[in-house]
GROMACS .gro file of C-alpha atoms in nm:
model
  211
    1ARG     CA    1   0.000   0.000   0.000
    2THR     CA    2   0.288   0.235   0.088
    3GLY     CA    3   0.447   0.153  -0.248
    4MET     CA    4   0.125   0.245  -0.419
    5MET     CA    5   0.122   0.582  -0.241
    6HIS     CA    6   0.485   0.649  -0.343
    7MET     CA    7   0.397   0.577  -0.706
    8PHE     CA    8   0.138   0.857  -0.700
    9THR     CA    9   0.332   1.104  -0.486
   10ASP     CA   10   0.689   1.071  -0.622
   11ASN     CA   11   0.783   1.360  -0.856
   12LEU     CA   12   0.440   1.509  -0.801
   13GLY     CA   13   0.544   1.848  -0.942
   14ALA     CA   14   0.678   1.702  -1.265
   15LYS     CA   15   0.366   1.490  -1.312
   16ALA     CA   16   0.139   1.787  -1.253
   17MET     CA   17   0.335   1.989  -1.508
   18SER     CA   18   0.303   1.708  -1.766
   19VAL     CA   19  -0.073   1.695  -1.713
   20LEU     CA   20  -0.095   2.073  -1.751
   21ILE     CA   21   0.106   2.072  -2.075
   22ALA     CA   22  -0.101   1.787  -2.217
   23SER     CA   23  -0.420   1.974  -2.130
   24LEU     CA   24  -0.300   2.293  -2.297
   25LEU     CA   25  -0.202   2.104  -2.612
   26TRP     CA   26  -0.542   1.936  -2.621
   27LEU     CA   27  -0.715   2.271  -2.590
   28ALA     CA   28  -0.495   2.422  -2.863
   29ILE     CA   29  -0.564   2.140  -3.109
   30VAL     CA   30  -0.920   2.036  -3.033
   31GLY     CA   31  -1.050   2.366  -2.907
   32GLU     CA   32  -0.924   2.586  -3.197
   33GLN     CA   33  -1.216   2.740  -3.377
   34GLU     CA   34  -1.268   2.651  -3.743
   35LEU     CA   35  -1.329   2.942  -3.978
   36ALA     CA   36  -1.411   2.999  -4.345
   37THR     CA   37  -1.273   3.282  -4.555
   38ALA     CA   38  -1.277   3.396  -4.919
   39ILE     CA   39  -0.948   3.465  -5.097
   40ASP     CA   40  -0.848   3.569  -5.449
   41VAL     CA   41  -0.573   3.346  -5.588
   42PRO     CA   42  -0.378   3.341  -5.918
   43VAL     CA   43  -0.441   3.088  -6.193
   44GLU     CA   44  -0.143   2.897  -6.330
   45TYR     CA   45  -0.166   2.736  -6.676
   46ARG     CA   46   0.063   2.438  -6.727
   47ASN     CA   47   0.156   2.230  -7.032
   48PHE     CA   48   0.038   2.498  -7.274
   49PRO     CA   49   0.001   2.340  -7.623
   50LYS     CA   50   0.273   2.468  -7.857
   51ALA     CA   51   0.065   2.448  -8.175
   52TYR     CA   52  -0.239   2.641  -8.049
   53GLU     CA   53  -0.332   2.985  -7.920
   54VAL     CA   54  -0.614   3.097  -7.689
   55SER     CA   55  -0.855   3.328  -7.870
   56SER     CA   56  -1.091   3.375  -7.574
   57ASP     CA   57  -1.027   3.595  -7.271
   58MET     CA   58  -0.811   3.420  -7.014
   59VAL     CA   59  -0.903   3.403  -6.645
   60ASN     CA   60  -0.612   3.523  -6.432
   61ARG     CA   61  -0.760   3.504  -6.081
   62VAL     CA   62  -1.023   3.292  -5.904
   63ASN     CA   63  -1.207   3.346  -5.575
   64LEU     CA   64  -1.189   3.053  -5.333
   65LEU     CA   65  -1.393   2.989  -5.020
   66VAL     CA   66  -1.168   2.785  -4.790
   67ARG     CA   67  -1.219   2.639  -4.444
   68GLY     CA   68  -0.970   2.554  -4.172
   69PRO     CA   69  -0.836   2.628  -3.822
   70ALA     CA   70  -0.839   2.992  -3.719
   71GLY     CA   71  -0.462   2.984  -3.669
   72LYS     CA   72  -0.409   2.915  -4.041
   73MET     CA   73  -0.637   3.191  -4.170
   74GLN     CA   74  -0.342   3.428  -4.194
   75ASP     CA   75  -0.177   3.582  -4.498
   76SER     CA   76   0.145   3.391  -4.428
   77PHE     CA   77  -0.045   3.063  -4.486
   78LEU     CA   78  -0.294   3.175  -4.750
   79LYS     CA   79  -0.037   3.339  -4.982
   80ASP     CA   80   0.068   3.000  -5.121
   81ALA     CA   81  -0.282   2.905  -5.239
   82THR     CA   82  -0.323   2.880  -5.618
   83VAL     CA   83  -0.533   2.723  -5.893
   84VAL     CA   84  -0.352   2.505  -6.148
   85VAL     CA   85  -0.511   2.438  -6.489
   86ASP     CA   86  -0.340   2.161  -6.685
   87LEU     CA   87  -0.375   2.211  -7.062
   88GLY     CA   88  -0.185   1.894  -7.153
   89SER     CA   89  -0.504   1.726  -7.276
   90VAL     CA   90  -0.562   1.986  -7.550
   91THR     CA   91  -0.479   1.813  -7.880
   92ARG     CA   92  -0.707   1.991  -8.129
   93PRO     CA   93  -0.873   2.331  -8.188
   94GLY     CA   94  -1.208   2.408  -8.026
   95GLU     CA   95  -1.365   2.499  -7.694
   96ARG     CA   96  -1.266   2.322  -7.372
   97THR     CA   97  -1.404   2.348  -7.018
   98PHE     CA   98  -1.182   2.296  -6.714
   99ASN     CA   99  -1.369   2.237  -6.387
  100LEU     CA  100  -1.212   2.393  -6.079
  101GLU     CA  101  -1.255   2.103  -5.841
  102SER     CA  102  -1.039   2.026  -5.539
  103ASN     CA  103  -0.774   1.847  -5.750
  104ALA     CA  104  -0.709   2.175  -5.939
  105VAL     CA  105  -0.668   2.383  -5.622
  106ARG     CA  106  -0.341   2.392  -5.427
  107LEU     CA  107  -0.401   2.479  -5.062
  108PRO     CA  108  -0.170   2.479  -4.758
  109ALA     CA  109  -0.199   2.174  -4.531
  110GLY     CA  110  -0.496   2.189  -4.296
  111LEU     CA  111  -0.720   2.392  -4.529
  112SER     CA  112  -1.006   2.253  -4.740
  113LEU     CA  113  -1.193   2.394  -5.039
  114GLU     CA  114  -1.560   2.483  -4.999
  115ARG     CA  115  -1.613   2.623  -5.350
  116ALA     CA  116  -1.445   2.816  -5.630
  117THR     CA  117  -1.590   3.114  -5.817
  118PRO     CA  118  -1.609   3.071  -6.110
  119THR     CA  119  -1.661   2.696  -6.086
  120HIS     CA  120  -1.501   2.638  -6.428
  121ILE     CA  121  -1.284   2.804  -6.691
  122ARG     CA  122  -1.390   2.781  -7.056
  123MET     CA  123  -1.127   2.844  -7.323
  124LYS     CA  124  -1.125   2.850  -7.702
  125PHE     CA  125  -0.816   2.718  -7.877
  126GLU     CA  126  -0.722   2.801  -8.237
  127GLU     CA  127  -0.439   2.719  -8.471
  128ARG     CA  128  -0.136   2.946  -8.430
  129PHE     CA  129  -0.112   3.172  -8.736
  130ALA     CA  130   0.140   3.432  -8.853
  131ARG     CA  131   0.144   3.690  -9.133
  132ASP     CA  132   0.315   4.014  -9.230
  133VAL     CA  133   0.117   4.340  -9.206
  134PRO     CA  134   0.215   4.699  -9.296
  135VAL     CA  135   0.328   4.953  -9.039
  136GLN     CA  136   0.097   5.253  -9.009
  137ILE     CA  137   0.266   5.580  -8.902
  138ARG     CA  138   0.072   5.788  -8.651
  139TYR     CA  139   0.138   6.158  -8.587
  140ALA     CA  140   0.061   6.390  -8.299
  141GLY     CA  141  -0.012   6.757  -8.350
  142ASN     CA  142   0.038   6.964  -8.664
  143PRO     CA  143   0.357   7.086  -8.835
  144ALA     CA  144   0.470   7.442  -8.777
  145ALA     CA  145   0.298   7.711  -8.984
  146GLY     CA  146   0.400   7.694  -9.349
  147TYR     CA  147   0.528   7.334  -9.328
  148ARG     CA  148   0.384   7.002  -9.439
  149ILE     CA  149   0.503   6.641  -9.472
  150SER     CA  150   0.656   6.605  -9.819
  151LYS     CA  151   0.776   6.245  -9.779
  152GLN     CA  152   0.760   5.969  -9.520
  153GLU     CA  153   0.922   5.630  -9.495
  154VAL     CA  154   0.917   5.357  -9.230
  155LEU     CA  155   1.174   5.078  -9.193
  156PRO     CA  156   1.086   4.800  -9.180
  157ALA     CA  157   0.765   4.863  -9.371
  158PHE     CA  158   0.611   4.532  -9.258
  159LEU     CA  159   0.613   4.344  -8.929
  160ARG     CA  160   0.510   3.985  -8.858
  161ILE     CA  161   0.225   3.926  -8.617
  162VAL     CA  162   0.136   3.596  -8.445
  163GLY     CA  163  -0.172   3.470  -8.263
  164PRO     CA  164  -0.499   3.280  -8.308
  165ARG     CA  165  -0.592   3.265  -8.676
  166SER     CA  166  -0.927   3.445  -8.641
  167ARG     CA  167  -0.766   3.729  -8.446
  168VAL     CA  168  -0.464   3.765  -8.676
  169GLU     CA  169  -0.686   3.782  -8.984
  170GLN     CA  170  -0.871   4.081  -8.833
  171VAL     CA  171  -0.555   4.291  -8.801
  172GLN     CA  172  -0.490   4.515  -9.102
  173SER     CA  173  -0.179   4.695  -8.973
  174VAL     CA  174   0.040   4.765  -8.674
  175ASP     CA  175   0.056   5.126  -8.555
  176THR     CA  176   0.348   5.335  -8.435
  177ASP     CA  177   0.337   5.543  -8.122
  178PRO     CA  178   0.238   5.902  -8.214
  179ILE     CA  179   0.527   6.109  -8.354
  180GLU     CA  180   0.522   6.475  -8.255
  181LEU     CA  181   0.539   6.701  -8.563
  182LEU     CA  182   0.555   7.037  -8.386
  183GLY     CA  183   0.907   7.173  -8.420
  184VAL     CA  184   1.007   6.946  -8.709
  185VAL     CA  185   1.118   7.182  -8.991
  186GLU     CA  186   1.357   6.965  -9.190
  187GLU     CA  187   1.437   6.602  -9.258
  188SER     CA  188   1.424   6.407  -8.930
  189GLU     CA  189   1.446   6.047  -8.819
  190PHE     CA  190   1.260   5.889  -8.529
  191ARG     CA  191   1.280   5.554  -8.358
  192THR     CA  192   0.946   5.450  -8.218
  193SER     CA  193   0.761   5.149  -8.084
  194THR     CA  194   0.470   4.978  -8.253
  195PHE     CA  195   0.168   4.799  -8.115
  196VAL     CA  196  -0.125   4.578  -8.218
  197ASP     CA  197  -0.469   4.681  -8.101
  198ASN     CA  198  -0.565   4.324  -8.010
  199PRO     CA  199  -0.460   4.162  -7.679
  200GLN     CA  200  -0.445   3.810  -7.829
  201VAL     CA  201  -0.208   3.911  -8.111
  202ARG     CA  202   0.161   3.989  -8.064
  203ILE     CA  203   0.444   4.120  -8.279
  204GLU     CA  204   0.716   3.867  -8.354
  205GLY     CA  205   1.066   4.005  -8.311
  206LYS     CA  206   1.158   4.366  -8.233
  207PRO     CA  207   0.854   4.597  -8.219
  208THR     CA  208   1.055   4.914  -8.299
  209VAL     CA  209   1.083   5.089  -8.636
  210ARG     CA  210   1.260   5.391  -8.789
  211VAL     CA  211   1.045   5.667  -8.938
   0.00000   0.00000   0.00000
């Protein structure tokens, strides 16, 4: 009986401390409140098909409603969340729908997905197409009094544009940035950038010209 008493009373302080620590850990783990929050996350597109272009507008960010312990609802945890859309299955032109289910969402450990908004991303793929189009010179302002443009030349006169076929076929020219004429009273040369007024079409190579 005395041995039994010693078993309970020996190192009583250390045992009490162990019980207290265990109780605090239990409260921290089991008693932590679960919360839900909405976050905007970036969309990553992987395995983009080399032979095709996207002619529809691309979704760059998605809103996620996530649930998890209150201690993980902090920016330091949530900043790593992202949506990954794998385009490796695209093998022909046309429209494709990618559902944003849990397997497409990358969340930190301990968090779960309630829903994504939008719930899917729909994209239209077209054949990649390229062609040469003329460079259109744009001017700003008027020449000084008594002066006019007697001759103009742009080098190169054509630039190659690339993009989805339907979009490329709509482009008739690429435009220069406006060239200021005020103060030009003799032969002058300008280096200027060019642009395509279509977000799905790009200029191949250097976009600068000499005027």
